[in-house]
Backbone as XML, in Angstrom:
<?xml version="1.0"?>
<chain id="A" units="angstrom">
  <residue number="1" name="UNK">
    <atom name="N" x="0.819" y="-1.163" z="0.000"/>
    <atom name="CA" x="0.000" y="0.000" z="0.000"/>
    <atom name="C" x="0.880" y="1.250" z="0.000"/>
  </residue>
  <residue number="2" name="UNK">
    <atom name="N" x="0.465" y="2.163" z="-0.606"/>
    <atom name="CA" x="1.471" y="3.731" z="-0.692"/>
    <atom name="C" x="1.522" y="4.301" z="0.718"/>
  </residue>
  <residue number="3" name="UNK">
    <atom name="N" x="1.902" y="5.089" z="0.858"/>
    <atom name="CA" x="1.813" y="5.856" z="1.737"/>
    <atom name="C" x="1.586" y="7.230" z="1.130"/>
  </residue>
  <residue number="4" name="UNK">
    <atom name="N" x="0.196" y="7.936" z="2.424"/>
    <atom name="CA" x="-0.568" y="9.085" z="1.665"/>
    <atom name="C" x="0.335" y="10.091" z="2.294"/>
  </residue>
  <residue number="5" name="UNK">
    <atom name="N" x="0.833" y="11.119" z="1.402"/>
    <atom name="CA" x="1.737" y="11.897" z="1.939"/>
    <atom name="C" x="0.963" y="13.717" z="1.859"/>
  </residue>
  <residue number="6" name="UNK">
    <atom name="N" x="1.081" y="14.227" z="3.105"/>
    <atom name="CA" x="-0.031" y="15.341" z="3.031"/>
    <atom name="C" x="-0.159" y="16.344" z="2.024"/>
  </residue>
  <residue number="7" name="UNK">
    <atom name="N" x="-0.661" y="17.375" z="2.132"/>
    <atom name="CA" x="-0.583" y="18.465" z="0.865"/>
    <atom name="C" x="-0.022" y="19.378" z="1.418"/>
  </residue>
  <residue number="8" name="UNK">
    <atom name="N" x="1.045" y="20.280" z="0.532"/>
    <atom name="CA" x="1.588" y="21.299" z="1.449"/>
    <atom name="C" x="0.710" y="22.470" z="2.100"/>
  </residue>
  <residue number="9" name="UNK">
    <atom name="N" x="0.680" y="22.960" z="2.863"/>
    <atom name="CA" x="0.055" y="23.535" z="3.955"/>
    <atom name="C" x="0.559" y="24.971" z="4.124"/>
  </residue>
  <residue number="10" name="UNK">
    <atom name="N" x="-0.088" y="26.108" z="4.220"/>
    <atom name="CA" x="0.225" y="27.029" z="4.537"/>
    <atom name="C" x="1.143" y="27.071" z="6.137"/>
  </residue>
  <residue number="11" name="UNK">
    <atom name="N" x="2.008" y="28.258" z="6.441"/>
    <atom name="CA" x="2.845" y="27.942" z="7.955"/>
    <atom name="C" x="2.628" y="29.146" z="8.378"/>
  </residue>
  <residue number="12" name="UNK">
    <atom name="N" x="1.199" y="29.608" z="8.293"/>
    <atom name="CA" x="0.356" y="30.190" z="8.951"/>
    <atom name="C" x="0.609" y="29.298" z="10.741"/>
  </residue>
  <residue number="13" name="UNK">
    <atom name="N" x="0.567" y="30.189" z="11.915"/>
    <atom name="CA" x="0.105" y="29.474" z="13.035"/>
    <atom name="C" x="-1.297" y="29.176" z="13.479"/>
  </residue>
  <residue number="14" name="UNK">
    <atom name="N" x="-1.860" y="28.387" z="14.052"/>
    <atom name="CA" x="-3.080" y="27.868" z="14.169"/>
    <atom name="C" x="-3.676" y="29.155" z="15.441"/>
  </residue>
  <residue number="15" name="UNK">
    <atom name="N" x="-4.765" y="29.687" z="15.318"/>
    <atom name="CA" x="-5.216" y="30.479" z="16.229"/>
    <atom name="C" x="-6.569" y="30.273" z="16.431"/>
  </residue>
  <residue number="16" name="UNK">
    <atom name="N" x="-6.759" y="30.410" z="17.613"/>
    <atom name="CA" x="-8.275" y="29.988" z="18.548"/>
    <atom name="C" x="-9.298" y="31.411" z="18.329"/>
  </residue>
  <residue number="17" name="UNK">
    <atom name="N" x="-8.469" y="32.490" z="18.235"/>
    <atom name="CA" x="-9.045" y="33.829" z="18.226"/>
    <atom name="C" x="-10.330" y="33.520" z="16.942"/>
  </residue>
  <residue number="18" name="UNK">
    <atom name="N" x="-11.030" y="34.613" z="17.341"/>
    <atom name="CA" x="-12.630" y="34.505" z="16.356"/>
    <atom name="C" x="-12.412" y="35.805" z="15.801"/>
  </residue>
  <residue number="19" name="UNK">
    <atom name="N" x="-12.339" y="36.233" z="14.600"/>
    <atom name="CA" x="-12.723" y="37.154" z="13.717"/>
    <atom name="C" x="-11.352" y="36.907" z="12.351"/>
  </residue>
  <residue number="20" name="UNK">
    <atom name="N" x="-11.068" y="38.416" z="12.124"/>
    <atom name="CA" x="-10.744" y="38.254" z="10.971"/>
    <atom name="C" x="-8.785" y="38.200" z="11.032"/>
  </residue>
  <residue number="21" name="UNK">
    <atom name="N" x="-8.158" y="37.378" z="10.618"/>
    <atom name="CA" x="-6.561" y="37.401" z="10.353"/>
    <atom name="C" x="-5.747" y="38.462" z="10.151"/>
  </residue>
  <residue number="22" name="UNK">
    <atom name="N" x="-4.813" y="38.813" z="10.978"/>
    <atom name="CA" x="-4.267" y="39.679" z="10.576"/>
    <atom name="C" x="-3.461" y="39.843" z="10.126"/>
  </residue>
  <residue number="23" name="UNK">
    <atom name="N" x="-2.806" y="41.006" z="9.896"/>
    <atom name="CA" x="-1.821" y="41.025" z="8.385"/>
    <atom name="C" x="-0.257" y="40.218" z="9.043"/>
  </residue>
  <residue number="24" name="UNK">
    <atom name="N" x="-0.224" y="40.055" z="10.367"/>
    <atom name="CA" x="0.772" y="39.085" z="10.572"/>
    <atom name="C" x="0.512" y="37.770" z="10.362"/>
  </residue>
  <residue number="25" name="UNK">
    <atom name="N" x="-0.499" y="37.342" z="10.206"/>
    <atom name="CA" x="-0.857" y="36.168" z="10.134"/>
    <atom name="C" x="-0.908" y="35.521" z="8.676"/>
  </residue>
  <residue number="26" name="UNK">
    <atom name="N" x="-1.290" y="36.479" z="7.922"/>
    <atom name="CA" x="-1.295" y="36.074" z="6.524"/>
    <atom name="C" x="-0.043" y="35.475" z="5.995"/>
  </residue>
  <residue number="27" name="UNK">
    <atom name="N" x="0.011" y="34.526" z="4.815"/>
    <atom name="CA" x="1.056" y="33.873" z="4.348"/>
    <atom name="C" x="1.273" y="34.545" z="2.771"/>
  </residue>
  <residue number="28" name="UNK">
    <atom name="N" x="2.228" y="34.270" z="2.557"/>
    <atom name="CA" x="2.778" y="35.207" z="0.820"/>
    <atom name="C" x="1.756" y="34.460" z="0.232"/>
  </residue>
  <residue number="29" name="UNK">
    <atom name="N" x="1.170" y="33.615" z="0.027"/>
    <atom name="CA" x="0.400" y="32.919" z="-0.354"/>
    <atom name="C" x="-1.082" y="33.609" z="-0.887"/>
  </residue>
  <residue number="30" name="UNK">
    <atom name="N" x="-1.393" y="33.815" z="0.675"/>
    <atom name="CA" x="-2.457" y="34.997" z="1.177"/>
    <atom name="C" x="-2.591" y="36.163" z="0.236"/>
  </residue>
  <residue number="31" name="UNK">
    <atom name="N" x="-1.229" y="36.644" z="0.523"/>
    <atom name="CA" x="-1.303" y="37.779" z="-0.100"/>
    <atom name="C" x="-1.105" y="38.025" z="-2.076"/>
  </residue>
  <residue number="32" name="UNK">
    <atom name="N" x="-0.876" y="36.399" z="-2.200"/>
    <atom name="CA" x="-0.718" y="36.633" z="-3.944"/>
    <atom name="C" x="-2.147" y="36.995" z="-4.289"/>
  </residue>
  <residue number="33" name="UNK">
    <atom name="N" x="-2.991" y="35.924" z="-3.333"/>
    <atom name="CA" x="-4.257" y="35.823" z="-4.128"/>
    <atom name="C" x="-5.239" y="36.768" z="-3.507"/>
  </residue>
  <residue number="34" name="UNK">
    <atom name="N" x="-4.847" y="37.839" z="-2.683"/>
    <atom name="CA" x="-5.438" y="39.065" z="-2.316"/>
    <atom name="C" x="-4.800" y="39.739" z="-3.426"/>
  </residue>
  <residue number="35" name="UNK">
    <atom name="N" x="-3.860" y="39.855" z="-3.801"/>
    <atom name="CA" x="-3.369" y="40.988" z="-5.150"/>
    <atom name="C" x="-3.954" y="40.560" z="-6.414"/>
  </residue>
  <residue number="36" name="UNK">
    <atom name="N" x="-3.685" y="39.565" z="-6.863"/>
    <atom name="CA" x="-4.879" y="39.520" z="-8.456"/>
    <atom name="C" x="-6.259" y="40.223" z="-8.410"/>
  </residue>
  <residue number="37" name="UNK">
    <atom name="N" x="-7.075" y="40.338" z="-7.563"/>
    <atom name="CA" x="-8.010" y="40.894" z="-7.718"/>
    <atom name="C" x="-8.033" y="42.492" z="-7.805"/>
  </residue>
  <residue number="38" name="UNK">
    <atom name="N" x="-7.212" y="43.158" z="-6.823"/>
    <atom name="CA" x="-6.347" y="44.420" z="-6.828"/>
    <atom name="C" x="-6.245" y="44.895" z="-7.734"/>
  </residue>
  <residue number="39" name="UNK">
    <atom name="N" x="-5.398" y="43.954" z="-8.544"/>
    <atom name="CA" x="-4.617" y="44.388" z="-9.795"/>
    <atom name="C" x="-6.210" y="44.795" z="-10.765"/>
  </residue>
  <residue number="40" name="UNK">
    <atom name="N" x="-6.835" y="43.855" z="-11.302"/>
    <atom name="CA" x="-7.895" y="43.594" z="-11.626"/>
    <atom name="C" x="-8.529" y="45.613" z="-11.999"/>
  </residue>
  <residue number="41" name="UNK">
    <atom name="N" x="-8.694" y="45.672" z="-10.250"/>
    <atom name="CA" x="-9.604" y="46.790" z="-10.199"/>
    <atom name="C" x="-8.946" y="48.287" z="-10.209"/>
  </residue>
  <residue number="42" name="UNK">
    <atom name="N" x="-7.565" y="48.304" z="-10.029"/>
    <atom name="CA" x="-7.165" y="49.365" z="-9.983"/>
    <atom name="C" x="-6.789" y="49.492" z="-11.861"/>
  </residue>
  <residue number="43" name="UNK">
    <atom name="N" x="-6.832" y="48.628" z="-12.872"/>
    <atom name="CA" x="-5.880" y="48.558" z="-13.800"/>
    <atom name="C" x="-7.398" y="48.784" z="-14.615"/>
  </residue>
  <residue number="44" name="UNK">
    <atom name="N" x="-8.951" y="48.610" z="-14.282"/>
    <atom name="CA" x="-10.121" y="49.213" z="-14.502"/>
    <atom name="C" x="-9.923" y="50.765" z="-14.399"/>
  </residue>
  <residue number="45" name="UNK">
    <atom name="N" x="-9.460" y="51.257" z="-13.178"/>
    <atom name="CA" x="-10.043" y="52.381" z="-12.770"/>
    <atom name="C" x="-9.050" y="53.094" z="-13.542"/>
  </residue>
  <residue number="46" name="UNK">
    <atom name="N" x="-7.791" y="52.851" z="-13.211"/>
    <atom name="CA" x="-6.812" y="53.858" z="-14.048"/>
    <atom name="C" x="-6.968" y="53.530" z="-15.330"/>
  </residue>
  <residue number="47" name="UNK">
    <atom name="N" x="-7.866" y="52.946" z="-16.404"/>
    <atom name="CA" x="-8.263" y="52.528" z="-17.718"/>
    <atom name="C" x="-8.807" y="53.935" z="-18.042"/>
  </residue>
  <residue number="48" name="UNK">
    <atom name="N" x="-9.572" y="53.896" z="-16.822"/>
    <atom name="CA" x="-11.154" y="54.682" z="-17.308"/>
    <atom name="C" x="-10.496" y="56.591" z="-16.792"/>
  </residue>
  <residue number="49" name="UNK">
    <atom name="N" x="-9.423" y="56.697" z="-15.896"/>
    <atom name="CA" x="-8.955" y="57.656" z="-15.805"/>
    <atom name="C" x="-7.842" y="58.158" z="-16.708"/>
  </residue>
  <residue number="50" name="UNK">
    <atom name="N" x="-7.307" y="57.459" z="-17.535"/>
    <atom name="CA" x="-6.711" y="57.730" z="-18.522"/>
    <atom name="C" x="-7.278" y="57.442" z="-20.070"/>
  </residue>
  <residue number="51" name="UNK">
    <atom name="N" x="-8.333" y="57.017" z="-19.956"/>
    <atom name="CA" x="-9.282" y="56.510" z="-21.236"/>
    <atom name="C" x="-8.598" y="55.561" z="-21.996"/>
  </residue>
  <residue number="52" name="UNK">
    <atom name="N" x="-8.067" y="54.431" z="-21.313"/>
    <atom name="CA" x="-7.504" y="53.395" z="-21.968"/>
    <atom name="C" x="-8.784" y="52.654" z="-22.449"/>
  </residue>
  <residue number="53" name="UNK">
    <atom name="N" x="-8.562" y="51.997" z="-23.591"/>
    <atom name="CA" x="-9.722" y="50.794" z="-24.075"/>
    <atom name="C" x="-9.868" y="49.842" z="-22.815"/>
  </residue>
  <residue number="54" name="UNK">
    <atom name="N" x="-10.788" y="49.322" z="-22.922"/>
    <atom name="CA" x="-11.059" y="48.142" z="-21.313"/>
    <atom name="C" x="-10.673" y="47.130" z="-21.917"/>
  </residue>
  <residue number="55" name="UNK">
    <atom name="N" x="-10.382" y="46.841" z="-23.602"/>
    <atom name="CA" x="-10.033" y="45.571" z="-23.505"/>
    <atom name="C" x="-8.168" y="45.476" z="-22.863"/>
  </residue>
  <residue number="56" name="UNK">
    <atom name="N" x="-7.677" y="46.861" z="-23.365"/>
    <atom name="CA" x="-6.282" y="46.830" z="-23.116"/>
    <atom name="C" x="-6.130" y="46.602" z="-21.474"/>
  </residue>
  <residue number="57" name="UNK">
    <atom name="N" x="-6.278" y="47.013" z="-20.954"/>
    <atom name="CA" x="-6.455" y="46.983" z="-18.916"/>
    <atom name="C" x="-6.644" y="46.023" z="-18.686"/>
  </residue>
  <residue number="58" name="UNK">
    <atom name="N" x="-7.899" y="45.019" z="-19.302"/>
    <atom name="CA" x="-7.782" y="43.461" z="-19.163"/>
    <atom name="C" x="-6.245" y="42.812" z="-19.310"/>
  </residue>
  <residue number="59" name="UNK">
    <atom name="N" x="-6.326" y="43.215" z="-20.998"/>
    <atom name="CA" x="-4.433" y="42.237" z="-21.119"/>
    <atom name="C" x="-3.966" y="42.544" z="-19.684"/>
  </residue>
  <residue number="60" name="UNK">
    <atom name="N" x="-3.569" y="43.995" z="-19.426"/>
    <atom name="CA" x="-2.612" y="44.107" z="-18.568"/>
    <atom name="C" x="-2.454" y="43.483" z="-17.293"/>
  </residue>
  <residue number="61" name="UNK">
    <atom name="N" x="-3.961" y="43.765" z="-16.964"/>
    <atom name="CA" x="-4.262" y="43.151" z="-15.387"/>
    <atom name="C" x="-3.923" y="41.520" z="-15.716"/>
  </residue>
  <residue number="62" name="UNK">
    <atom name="N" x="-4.427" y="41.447" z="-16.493"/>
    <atom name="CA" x="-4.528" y="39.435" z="-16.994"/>
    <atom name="C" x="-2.698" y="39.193" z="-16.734"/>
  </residue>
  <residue number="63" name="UNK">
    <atom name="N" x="-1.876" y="40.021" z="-17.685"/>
    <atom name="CA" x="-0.555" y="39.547" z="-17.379"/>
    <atom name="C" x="0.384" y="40.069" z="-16.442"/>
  </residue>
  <residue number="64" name="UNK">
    <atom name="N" x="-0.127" y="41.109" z="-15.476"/>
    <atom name="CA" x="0.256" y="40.902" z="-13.778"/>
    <atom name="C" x="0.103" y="39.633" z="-13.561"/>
  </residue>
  <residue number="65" name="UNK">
    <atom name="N" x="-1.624" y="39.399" z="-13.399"/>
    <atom name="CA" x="-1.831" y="38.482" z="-12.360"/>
    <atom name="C" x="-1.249" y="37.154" z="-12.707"/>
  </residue>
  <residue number="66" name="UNK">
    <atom name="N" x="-1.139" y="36.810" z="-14.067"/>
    <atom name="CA" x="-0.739" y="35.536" z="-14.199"/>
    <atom name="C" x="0.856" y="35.650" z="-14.222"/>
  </residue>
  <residue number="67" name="UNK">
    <atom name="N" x="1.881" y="36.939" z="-14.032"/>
    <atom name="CA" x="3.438" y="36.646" z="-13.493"/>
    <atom name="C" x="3.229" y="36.324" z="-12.211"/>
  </residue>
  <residue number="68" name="UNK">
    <atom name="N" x="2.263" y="37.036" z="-10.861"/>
    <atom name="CA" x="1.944" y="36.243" z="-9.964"/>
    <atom name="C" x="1.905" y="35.039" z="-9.767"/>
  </residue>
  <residue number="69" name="UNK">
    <atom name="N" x="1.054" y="34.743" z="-10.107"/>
    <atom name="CA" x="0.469" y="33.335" z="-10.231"/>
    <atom name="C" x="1.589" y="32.729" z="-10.622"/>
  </residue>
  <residue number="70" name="UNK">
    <atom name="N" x="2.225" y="32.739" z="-11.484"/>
    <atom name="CA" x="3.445" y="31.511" z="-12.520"/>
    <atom name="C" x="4.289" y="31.862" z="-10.980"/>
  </residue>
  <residue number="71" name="UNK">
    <atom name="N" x="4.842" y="33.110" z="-10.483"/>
    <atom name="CA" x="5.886" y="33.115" z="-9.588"/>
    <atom name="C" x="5.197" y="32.495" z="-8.285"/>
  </residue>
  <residue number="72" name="UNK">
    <atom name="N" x="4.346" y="32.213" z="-7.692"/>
    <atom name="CA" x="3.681" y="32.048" z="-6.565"/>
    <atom name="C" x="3.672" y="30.217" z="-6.554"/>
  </residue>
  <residue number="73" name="UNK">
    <atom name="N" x="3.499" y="29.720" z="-7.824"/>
    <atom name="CA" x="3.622" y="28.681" z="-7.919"/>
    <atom name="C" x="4.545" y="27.276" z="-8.582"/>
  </residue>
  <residue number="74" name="UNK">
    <atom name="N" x="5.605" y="28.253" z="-9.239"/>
    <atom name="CA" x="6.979" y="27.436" z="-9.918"/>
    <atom name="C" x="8.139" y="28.392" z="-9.190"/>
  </residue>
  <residue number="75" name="UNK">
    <atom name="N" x="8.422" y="29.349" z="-9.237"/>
    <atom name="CA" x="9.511" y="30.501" z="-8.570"/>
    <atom name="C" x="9.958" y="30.195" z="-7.298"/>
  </residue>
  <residue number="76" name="UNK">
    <atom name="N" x="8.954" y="30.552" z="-6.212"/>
    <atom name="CA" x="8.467" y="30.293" z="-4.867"/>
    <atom name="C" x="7.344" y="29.345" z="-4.199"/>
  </residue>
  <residue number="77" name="UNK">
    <atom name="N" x="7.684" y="28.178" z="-4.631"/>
    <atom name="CA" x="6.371" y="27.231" z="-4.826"/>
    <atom name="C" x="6.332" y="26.751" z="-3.103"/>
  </residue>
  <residue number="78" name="UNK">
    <atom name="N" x="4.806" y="26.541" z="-2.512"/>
    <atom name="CA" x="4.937" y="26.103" z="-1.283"/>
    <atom name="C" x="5.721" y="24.729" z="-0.662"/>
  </residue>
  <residue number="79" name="UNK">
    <atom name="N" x="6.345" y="25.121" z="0.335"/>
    <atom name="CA" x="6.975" y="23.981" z="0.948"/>
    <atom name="C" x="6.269" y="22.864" z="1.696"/>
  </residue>
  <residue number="80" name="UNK">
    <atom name="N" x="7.010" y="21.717" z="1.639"/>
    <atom name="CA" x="6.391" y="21.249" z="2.602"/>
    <atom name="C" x="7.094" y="20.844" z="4.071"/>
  </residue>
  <residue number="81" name="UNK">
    <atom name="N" x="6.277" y="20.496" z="5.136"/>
    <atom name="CA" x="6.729" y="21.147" z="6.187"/>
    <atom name="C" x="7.843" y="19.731" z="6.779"/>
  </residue>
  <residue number="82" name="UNK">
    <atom name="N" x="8.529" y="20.121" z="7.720"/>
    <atom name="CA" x="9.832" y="19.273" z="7.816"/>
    <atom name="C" x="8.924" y="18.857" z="9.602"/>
  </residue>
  <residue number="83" name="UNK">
    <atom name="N" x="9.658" y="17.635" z="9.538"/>
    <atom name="CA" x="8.864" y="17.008" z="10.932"/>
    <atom name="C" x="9.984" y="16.522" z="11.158"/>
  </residue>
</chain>
């Protein structure tokens, strides 16, 4: 039989506290996939404040988020944890 070996895991610490995480707590992780959306809306707004076409602001935002993304997940890819 294999042995099931876990999935890597954020190294976030485990907290009992009730509400919302704070910015110490968050993992780079956290914060990639809090920035794609960012990108998203600010790369709208400065479209429409500089009268860029919306399809162009898409490309752009689209190829931020996906150097994110490629670096978040081949560059700096999560570890897994050492026992």
């Amino acid at each position: 039989m294999e042995e099931v070996t876990a999935m890597p895991r954020s190294d976030n610490d485990r907290s009992d506290r009730i509400g919302f995480p704070t910015l110490n707590s968050l993992s780079r992780y956290d914060l990639v996939l809090a920035f794609i959306p960012v990108v998203f809306v600010l790369s709208v707004v400065l479209g429409h404040l500089l009268s860029v076409p919306f399809r162009t602001t898409l490309v752009g935002a689209s190829a931020v988020g996906a150097i994110a993304l490629l670096d978040a997940l081949f560059v700096n890819p999560p570890i897994r944890p050492t026992q």
